[in-house]
CSV table of C-alpha atoms in Angstrom, one decimal:
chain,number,residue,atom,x,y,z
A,231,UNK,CA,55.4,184.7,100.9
A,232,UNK,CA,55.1,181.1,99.3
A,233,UNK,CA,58.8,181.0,99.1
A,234,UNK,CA,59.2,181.6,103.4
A,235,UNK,CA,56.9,178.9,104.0
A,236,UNK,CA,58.4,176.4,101.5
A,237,UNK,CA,61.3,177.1,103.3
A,238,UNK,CA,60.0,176.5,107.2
A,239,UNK,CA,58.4,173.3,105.0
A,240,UNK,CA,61.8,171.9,104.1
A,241,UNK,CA,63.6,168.7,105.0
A,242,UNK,CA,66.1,171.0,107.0
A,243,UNK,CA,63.4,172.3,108.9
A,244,UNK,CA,62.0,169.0,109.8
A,245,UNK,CA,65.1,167.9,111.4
A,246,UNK,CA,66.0,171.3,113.5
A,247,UNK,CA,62.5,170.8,114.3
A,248,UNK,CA,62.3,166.9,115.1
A,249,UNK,CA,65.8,166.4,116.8
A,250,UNK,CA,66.3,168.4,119.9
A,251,UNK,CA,69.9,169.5,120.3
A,252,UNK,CA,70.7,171.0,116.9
A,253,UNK,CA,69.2,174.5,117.4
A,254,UNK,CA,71.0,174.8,120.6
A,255,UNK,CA,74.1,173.8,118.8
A,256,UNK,CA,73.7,175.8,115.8
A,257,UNK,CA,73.0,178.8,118.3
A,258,UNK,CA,75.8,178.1,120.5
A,259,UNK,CA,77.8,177.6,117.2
A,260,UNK,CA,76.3,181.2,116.3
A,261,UNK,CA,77.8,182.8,119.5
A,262,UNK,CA,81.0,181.5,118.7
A,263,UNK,CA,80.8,182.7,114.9
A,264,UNK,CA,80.2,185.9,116.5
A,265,UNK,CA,83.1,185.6,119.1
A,266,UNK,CA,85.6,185.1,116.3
A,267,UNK,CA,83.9,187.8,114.4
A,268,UNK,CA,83.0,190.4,115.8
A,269,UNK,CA,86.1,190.1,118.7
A,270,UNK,CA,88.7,190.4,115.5
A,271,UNK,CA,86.8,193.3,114.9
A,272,UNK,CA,86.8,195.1,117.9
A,273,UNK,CA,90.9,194.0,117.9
A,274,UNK,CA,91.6,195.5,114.3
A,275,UNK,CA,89.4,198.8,114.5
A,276,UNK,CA,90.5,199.5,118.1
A,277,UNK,CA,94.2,199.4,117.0
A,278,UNK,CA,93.2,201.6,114.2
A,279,UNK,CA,91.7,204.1,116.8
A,280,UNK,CA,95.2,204.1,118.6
A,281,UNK,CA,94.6,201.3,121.5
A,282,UNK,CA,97.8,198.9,122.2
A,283,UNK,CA,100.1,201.2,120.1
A,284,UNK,CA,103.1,198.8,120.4
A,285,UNK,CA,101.1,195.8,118.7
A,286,UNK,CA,102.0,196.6,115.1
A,287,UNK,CA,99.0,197.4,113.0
A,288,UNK,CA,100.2,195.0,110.1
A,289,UNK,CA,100.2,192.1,112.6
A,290,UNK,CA,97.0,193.1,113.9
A,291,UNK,CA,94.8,193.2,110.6
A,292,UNK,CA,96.7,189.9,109.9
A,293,UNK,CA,94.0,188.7,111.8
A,294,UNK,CA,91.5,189.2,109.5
A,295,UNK,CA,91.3,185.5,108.9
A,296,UNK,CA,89.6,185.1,112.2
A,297,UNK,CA,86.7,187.6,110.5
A,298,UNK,CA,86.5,185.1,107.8
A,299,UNK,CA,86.3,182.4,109.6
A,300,UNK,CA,83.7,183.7,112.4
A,301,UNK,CA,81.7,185.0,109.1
A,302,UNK,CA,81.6,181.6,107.8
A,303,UNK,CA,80.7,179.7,110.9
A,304,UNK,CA,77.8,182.2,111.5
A,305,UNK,CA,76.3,182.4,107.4
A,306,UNK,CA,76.0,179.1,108.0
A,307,UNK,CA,74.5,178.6,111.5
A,308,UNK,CA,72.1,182.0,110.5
A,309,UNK,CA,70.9,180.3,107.2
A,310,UNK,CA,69.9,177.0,109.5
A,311,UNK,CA,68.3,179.7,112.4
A,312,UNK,CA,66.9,181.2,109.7
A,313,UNK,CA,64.9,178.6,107.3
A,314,UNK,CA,63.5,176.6,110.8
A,315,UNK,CA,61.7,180.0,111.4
A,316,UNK,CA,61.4,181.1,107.9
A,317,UNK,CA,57.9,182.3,108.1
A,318,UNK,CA,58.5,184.8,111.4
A,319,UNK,CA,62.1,185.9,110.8
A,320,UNK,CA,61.1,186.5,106.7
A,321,UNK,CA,58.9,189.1,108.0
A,322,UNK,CA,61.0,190.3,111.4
A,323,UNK,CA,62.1,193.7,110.7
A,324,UNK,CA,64.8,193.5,113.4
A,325,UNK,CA,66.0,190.6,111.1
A,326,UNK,CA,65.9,193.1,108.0
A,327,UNK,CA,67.2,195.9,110.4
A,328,UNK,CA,70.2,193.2,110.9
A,329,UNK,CA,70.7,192.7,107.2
A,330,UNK,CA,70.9,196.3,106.2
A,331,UNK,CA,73.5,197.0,109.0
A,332,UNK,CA,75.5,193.6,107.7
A,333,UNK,CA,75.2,195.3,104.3
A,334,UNK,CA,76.8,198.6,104.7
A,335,UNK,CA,79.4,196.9,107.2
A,336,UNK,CA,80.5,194.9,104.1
A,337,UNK,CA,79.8,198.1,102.1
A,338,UNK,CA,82.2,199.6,105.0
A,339,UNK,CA,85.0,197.0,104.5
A,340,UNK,CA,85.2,197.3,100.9
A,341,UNK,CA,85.8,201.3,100.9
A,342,UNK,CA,88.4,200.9,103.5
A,343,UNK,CA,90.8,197.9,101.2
A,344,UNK,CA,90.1,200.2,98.1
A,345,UNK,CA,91.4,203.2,99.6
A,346,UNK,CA,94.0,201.5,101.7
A,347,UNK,CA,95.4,200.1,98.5
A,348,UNK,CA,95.0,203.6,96.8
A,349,UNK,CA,96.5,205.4,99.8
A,350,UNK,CA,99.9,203.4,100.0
A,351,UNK,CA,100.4,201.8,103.4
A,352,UNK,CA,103.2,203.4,104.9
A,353,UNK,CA,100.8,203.6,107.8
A,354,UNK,CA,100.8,200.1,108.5
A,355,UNK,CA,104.6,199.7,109.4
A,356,UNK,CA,104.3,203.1,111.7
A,357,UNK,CA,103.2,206.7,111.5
A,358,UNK,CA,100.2,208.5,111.8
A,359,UNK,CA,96.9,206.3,110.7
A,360,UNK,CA,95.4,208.2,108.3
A,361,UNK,CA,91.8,210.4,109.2
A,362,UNK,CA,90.2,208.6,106.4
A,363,UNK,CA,91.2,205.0,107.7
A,364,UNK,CA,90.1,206.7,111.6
A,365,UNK,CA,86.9,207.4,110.4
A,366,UNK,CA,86.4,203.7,108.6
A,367,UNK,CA,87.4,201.7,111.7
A,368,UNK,CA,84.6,203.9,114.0
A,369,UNK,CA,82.0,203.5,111.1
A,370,UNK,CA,82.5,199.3,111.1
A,371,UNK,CA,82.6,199.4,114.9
A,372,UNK,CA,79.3,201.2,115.2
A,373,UNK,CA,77.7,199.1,112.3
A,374,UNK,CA,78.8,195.6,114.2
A,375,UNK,CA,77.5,196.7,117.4
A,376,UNK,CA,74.1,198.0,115.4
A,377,UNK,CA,74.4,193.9,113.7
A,378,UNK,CA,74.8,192.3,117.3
A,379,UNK,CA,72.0,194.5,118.4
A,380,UNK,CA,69.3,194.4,116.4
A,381,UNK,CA,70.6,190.4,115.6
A,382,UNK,CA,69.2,190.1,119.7
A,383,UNK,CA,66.4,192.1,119.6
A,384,UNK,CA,64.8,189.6,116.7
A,385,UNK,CA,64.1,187.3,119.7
A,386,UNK,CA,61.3,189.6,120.9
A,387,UNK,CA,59.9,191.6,118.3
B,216,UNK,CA,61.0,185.1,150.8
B,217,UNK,CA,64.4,183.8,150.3
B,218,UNK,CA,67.3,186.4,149.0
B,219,UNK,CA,66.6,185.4,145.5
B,220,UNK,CA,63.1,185.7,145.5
B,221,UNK,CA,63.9,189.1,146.8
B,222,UNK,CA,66.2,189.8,144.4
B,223,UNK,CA,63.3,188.9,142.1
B,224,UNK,CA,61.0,191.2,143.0
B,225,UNK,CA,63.5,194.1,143.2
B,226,UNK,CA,62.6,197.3,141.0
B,227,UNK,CA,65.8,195.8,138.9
B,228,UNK,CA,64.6,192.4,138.6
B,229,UNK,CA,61.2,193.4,137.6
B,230,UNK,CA,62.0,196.2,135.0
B,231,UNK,CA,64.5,193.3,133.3
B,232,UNK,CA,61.8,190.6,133.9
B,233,UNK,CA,58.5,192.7,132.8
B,234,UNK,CA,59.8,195.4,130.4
B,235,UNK,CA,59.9,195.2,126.3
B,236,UNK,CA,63.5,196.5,125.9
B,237,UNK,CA,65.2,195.5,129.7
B,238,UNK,CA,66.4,191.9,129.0
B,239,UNK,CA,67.4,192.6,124.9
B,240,UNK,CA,69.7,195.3,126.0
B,241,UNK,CA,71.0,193.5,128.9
B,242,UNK,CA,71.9,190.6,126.4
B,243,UNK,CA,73.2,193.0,123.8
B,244,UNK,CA,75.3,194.3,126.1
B,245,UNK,CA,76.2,190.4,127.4
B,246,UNK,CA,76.9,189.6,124.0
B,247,UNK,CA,79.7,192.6,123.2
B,248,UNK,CA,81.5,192.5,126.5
B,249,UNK,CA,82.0,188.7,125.7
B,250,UNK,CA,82.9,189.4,122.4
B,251,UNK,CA,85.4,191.8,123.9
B,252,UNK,CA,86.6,189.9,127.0
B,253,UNK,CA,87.0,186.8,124.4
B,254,UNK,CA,89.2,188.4,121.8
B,255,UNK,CA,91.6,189.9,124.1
B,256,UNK,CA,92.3,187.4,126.4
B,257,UNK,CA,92.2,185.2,123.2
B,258,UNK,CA,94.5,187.1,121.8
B,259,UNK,CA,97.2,187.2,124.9
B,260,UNK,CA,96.6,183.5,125.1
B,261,UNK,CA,97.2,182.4,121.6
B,262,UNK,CA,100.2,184.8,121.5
B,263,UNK,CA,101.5,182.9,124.6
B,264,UNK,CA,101.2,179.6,122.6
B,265,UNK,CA,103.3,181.5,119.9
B,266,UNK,CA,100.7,182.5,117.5
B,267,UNK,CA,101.8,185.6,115.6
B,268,UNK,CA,105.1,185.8,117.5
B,269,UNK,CA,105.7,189.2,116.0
B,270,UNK,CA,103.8,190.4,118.3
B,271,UNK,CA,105.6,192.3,121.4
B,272,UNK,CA,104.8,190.0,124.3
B,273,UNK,CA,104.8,193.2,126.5
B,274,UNK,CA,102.4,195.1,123.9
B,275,UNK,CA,99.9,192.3,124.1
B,276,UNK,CA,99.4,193.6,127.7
B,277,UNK,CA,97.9,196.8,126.3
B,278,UNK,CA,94.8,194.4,125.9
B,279,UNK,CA,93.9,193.3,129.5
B,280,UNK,CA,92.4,197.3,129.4
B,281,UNK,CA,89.9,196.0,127.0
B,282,UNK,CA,89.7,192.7,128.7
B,283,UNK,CA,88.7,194.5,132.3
B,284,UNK,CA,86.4,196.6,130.1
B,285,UNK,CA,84.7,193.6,128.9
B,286,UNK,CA,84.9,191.7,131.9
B,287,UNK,CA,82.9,195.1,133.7
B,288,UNK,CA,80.4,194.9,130.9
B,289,UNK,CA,79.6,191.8,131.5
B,290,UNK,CA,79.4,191.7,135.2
B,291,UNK,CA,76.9,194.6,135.1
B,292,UNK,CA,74.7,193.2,132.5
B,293,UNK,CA,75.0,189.3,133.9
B,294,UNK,CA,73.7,190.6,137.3
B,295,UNK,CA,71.1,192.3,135.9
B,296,UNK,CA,70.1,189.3,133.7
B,297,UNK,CA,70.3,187.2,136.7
B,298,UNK,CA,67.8,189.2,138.8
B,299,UNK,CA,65.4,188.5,136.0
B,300,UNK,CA,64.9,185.5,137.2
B,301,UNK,CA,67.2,184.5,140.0
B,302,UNK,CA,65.9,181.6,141.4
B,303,UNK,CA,65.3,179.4,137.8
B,304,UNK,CA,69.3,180.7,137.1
B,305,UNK,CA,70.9,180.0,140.4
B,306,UNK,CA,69.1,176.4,140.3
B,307,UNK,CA,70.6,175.7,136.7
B,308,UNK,CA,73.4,173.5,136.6
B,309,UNK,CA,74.4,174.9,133.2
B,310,UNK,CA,74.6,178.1,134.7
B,311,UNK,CA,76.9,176.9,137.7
B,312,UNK,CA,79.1,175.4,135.3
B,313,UNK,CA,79.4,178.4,133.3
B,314,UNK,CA,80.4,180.3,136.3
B,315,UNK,CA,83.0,177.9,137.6
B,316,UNK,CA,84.2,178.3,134.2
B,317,UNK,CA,84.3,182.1,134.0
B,318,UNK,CA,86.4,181.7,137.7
B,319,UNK,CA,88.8,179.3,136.5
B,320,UNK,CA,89.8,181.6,133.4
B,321,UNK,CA,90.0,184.6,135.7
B,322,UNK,CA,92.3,182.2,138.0
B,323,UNK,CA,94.4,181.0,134.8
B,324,UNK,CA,94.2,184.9,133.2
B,325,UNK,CA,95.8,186.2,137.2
B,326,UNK,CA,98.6,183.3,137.0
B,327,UNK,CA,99.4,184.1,133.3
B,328,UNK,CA,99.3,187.4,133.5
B,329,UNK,CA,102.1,187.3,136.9
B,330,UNK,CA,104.4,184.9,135.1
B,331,UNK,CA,104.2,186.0,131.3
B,332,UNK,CA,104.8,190.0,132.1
B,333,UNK,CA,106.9,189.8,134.7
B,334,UNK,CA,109.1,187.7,133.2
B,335,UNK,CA,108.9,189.6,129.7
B,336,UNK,CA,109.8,192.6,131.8
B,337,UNK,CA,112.7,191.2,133.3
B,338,UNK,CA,114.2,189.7,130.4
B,339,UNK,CA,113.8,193.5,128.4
B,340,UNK,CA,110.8,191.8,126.1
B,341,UNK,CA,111.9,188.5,125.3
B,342,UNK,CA,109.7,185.7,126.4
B,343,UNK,CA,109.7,182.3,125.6
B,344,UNK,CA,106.7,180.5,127.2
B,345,UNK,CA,107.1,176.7,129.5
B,346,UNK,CA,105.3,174.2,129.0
B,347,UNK,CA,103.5,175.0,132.4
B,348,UNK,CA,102.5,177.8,131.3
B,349,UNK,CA,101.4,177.3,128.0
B,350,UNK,CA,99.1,174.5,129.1
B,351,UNK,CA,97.6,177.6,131.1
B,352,UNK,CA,97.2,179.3,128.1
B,353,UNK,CA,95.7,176.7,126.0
B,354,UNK,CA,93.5,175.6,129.0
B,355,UNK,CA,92.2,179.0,129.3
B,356,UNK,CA,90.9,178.7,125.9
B,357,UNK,CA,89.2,175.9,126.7
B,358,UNK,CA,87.3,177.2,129.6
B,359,UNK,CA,86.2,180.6,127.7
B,360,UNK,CA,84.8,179.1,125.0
B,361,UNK,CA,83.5,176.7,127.1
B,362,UNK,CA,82.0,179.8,129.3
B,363,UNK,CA,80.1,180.8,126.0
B,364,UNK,CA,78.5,177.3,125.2
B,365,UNK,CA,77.5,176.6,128.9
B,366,UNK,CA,75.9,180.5,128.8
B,367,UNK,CA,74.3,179.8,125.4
B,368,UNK,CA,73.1,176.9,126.9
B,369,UNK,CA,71.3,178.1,130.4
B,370,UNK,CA,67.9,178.9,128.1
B,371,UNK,CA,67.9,175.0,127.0
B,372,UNK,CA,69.5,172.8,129.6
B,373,UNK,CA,68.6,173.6,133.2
């Protein structure tokens, strides 16, 4: 894959690969990323599944910005990760494995504000959460903890 | 032998050391119970400092569940990790600091917790944190996150 090896070839490359602490950073950076992310997550979805009933569930998806953010940091820090090893991780099918799962969590997301909005969301200032929204919030929890994994097991494949 | 060489060679140590899935799924598993531990002390923390103050102080407490859970996780899977290769981890200063820093957020998360609920329980549900203890709170922050970037950077900085 010319385009992989171009990549691995590139100027960015050259300086993950010539100065010493920037893929620690930008991995340490990654863990964060995924601290933020994938913690607001677990925060959100576990409400959802009836955890900390008295923490109102508007308040708690009000931290959705902490997804974004987390997101952010870790598209970023993955692209860096990700164009130093171009050639290995372009054909790692953990990596691939990774994307998928990323895909359909987004995929997940996307069902759950379109039927949310569809819905109504008397649910969110009290009441029963819905079966519907139930089985959204276990889907994304399984998909992120399928991302995390396979995201590891690149490392050794 | 020393006590971490034997812990080295234990059936543990080896299997973590030697097999193709032991050490990924003991870092998987690192990884999520930080990710856990993180966001819900995180949470109580930030909520201390009078981030999303809509929150029920009391309710917040409903998190230290997830928090132990975490914590659990994380002790299980950072023993195991460690037996991998206990003598190159107990040497590491990066390591050390990251468990100083792991047992001075427990410390802060045991004060807060005394002060902040107790008081919130007393009161009926109103809090309104001191100074004192919201430098506890924002130190905490400080020393988890710190926790992460000192564990990140055991592989790279002995």
């Amino acid at each position: 894959m010319e385009i992989l090896v171009w990549l691995e070839n590139s100027a960015l490359s050259d300086i993950v690969r010539t100065v010493a602490w920037v893929y620690p950073a930008v991995e340490t950076a990654h863990y964060i990323g995924l601290a933020f992310l994938v913690g607001a997550i677990m925060l959100i979805d576990l409400r959802l599944l009836g955890i900390a009933k008295t923490l109102p569930i508007g308040s708690m998806i009000g931290l959705l910005p902490w997804v974004w953010v987390g997101f952010i940091i870790n598209v970023a820090s993955g692209s860096v990760m990700f164009i130093y090893g171009a050639t290995g991780f372009g054909v790692n099918r953990a990596f691939w494995l990774k994307m998928i799962f990323l895909a359909l969590a987004g995929i997940n997301a996307l069902i759950f504000t379109l039927a949310a909005s569809r819905s109504g969301s008397a649910w969110v200032d009290g009441g029963q959460v819905p079966a519907f929204v139930r089985v959204v919030a276990t889907a994304s929890l399984v998909l992120w903890v399928c991302v995390v994994t396979t995201g590891r097991w690149m490392a050794y494949i | 032998m020393t006590f971490l060489e034997w812990l080295q060679a234990t059936a543990l140590g080896t299997m973590v050391a030697e097999s193709l899935w032991g050490y990924p799924l003991f870092e998987t598993l690192h990884t999520l119970g930080m990710a856990m531990l993180v966001a819900a002390l995180g949470l109580i923390n930030l909520r201390v400092l009078g981030y999303k103050a809509e929150l029920p102080i009391l309710g917040t407490r409903d998190l230290l569940p997830l928090a132990w859970l975490g914590f659990t996780i994380n002790l299980i899977s950072g023993v195991a990790l460690f037996t991998s290769d206990a003598v190159y981890f107990w040497n590491s200063y990066t390591f050390r600091i990251k468990l100083a820093l792991i047992l001075l957020g427990g410390i802060n998360a045991f004060l807060l917790g005394r002060s902040v609920f107790h008081e919130a329980q007393i009161s009926g549900g109103r809090y309104a944190a001191t100074t004192g203890v919201k430098w506890i709170a924002a130190s905490s922050l400080v020393f988890w996150l710190g926790a992460i970037i000192a564990g990140r950077l055991i592989a790279y900085a002995p």
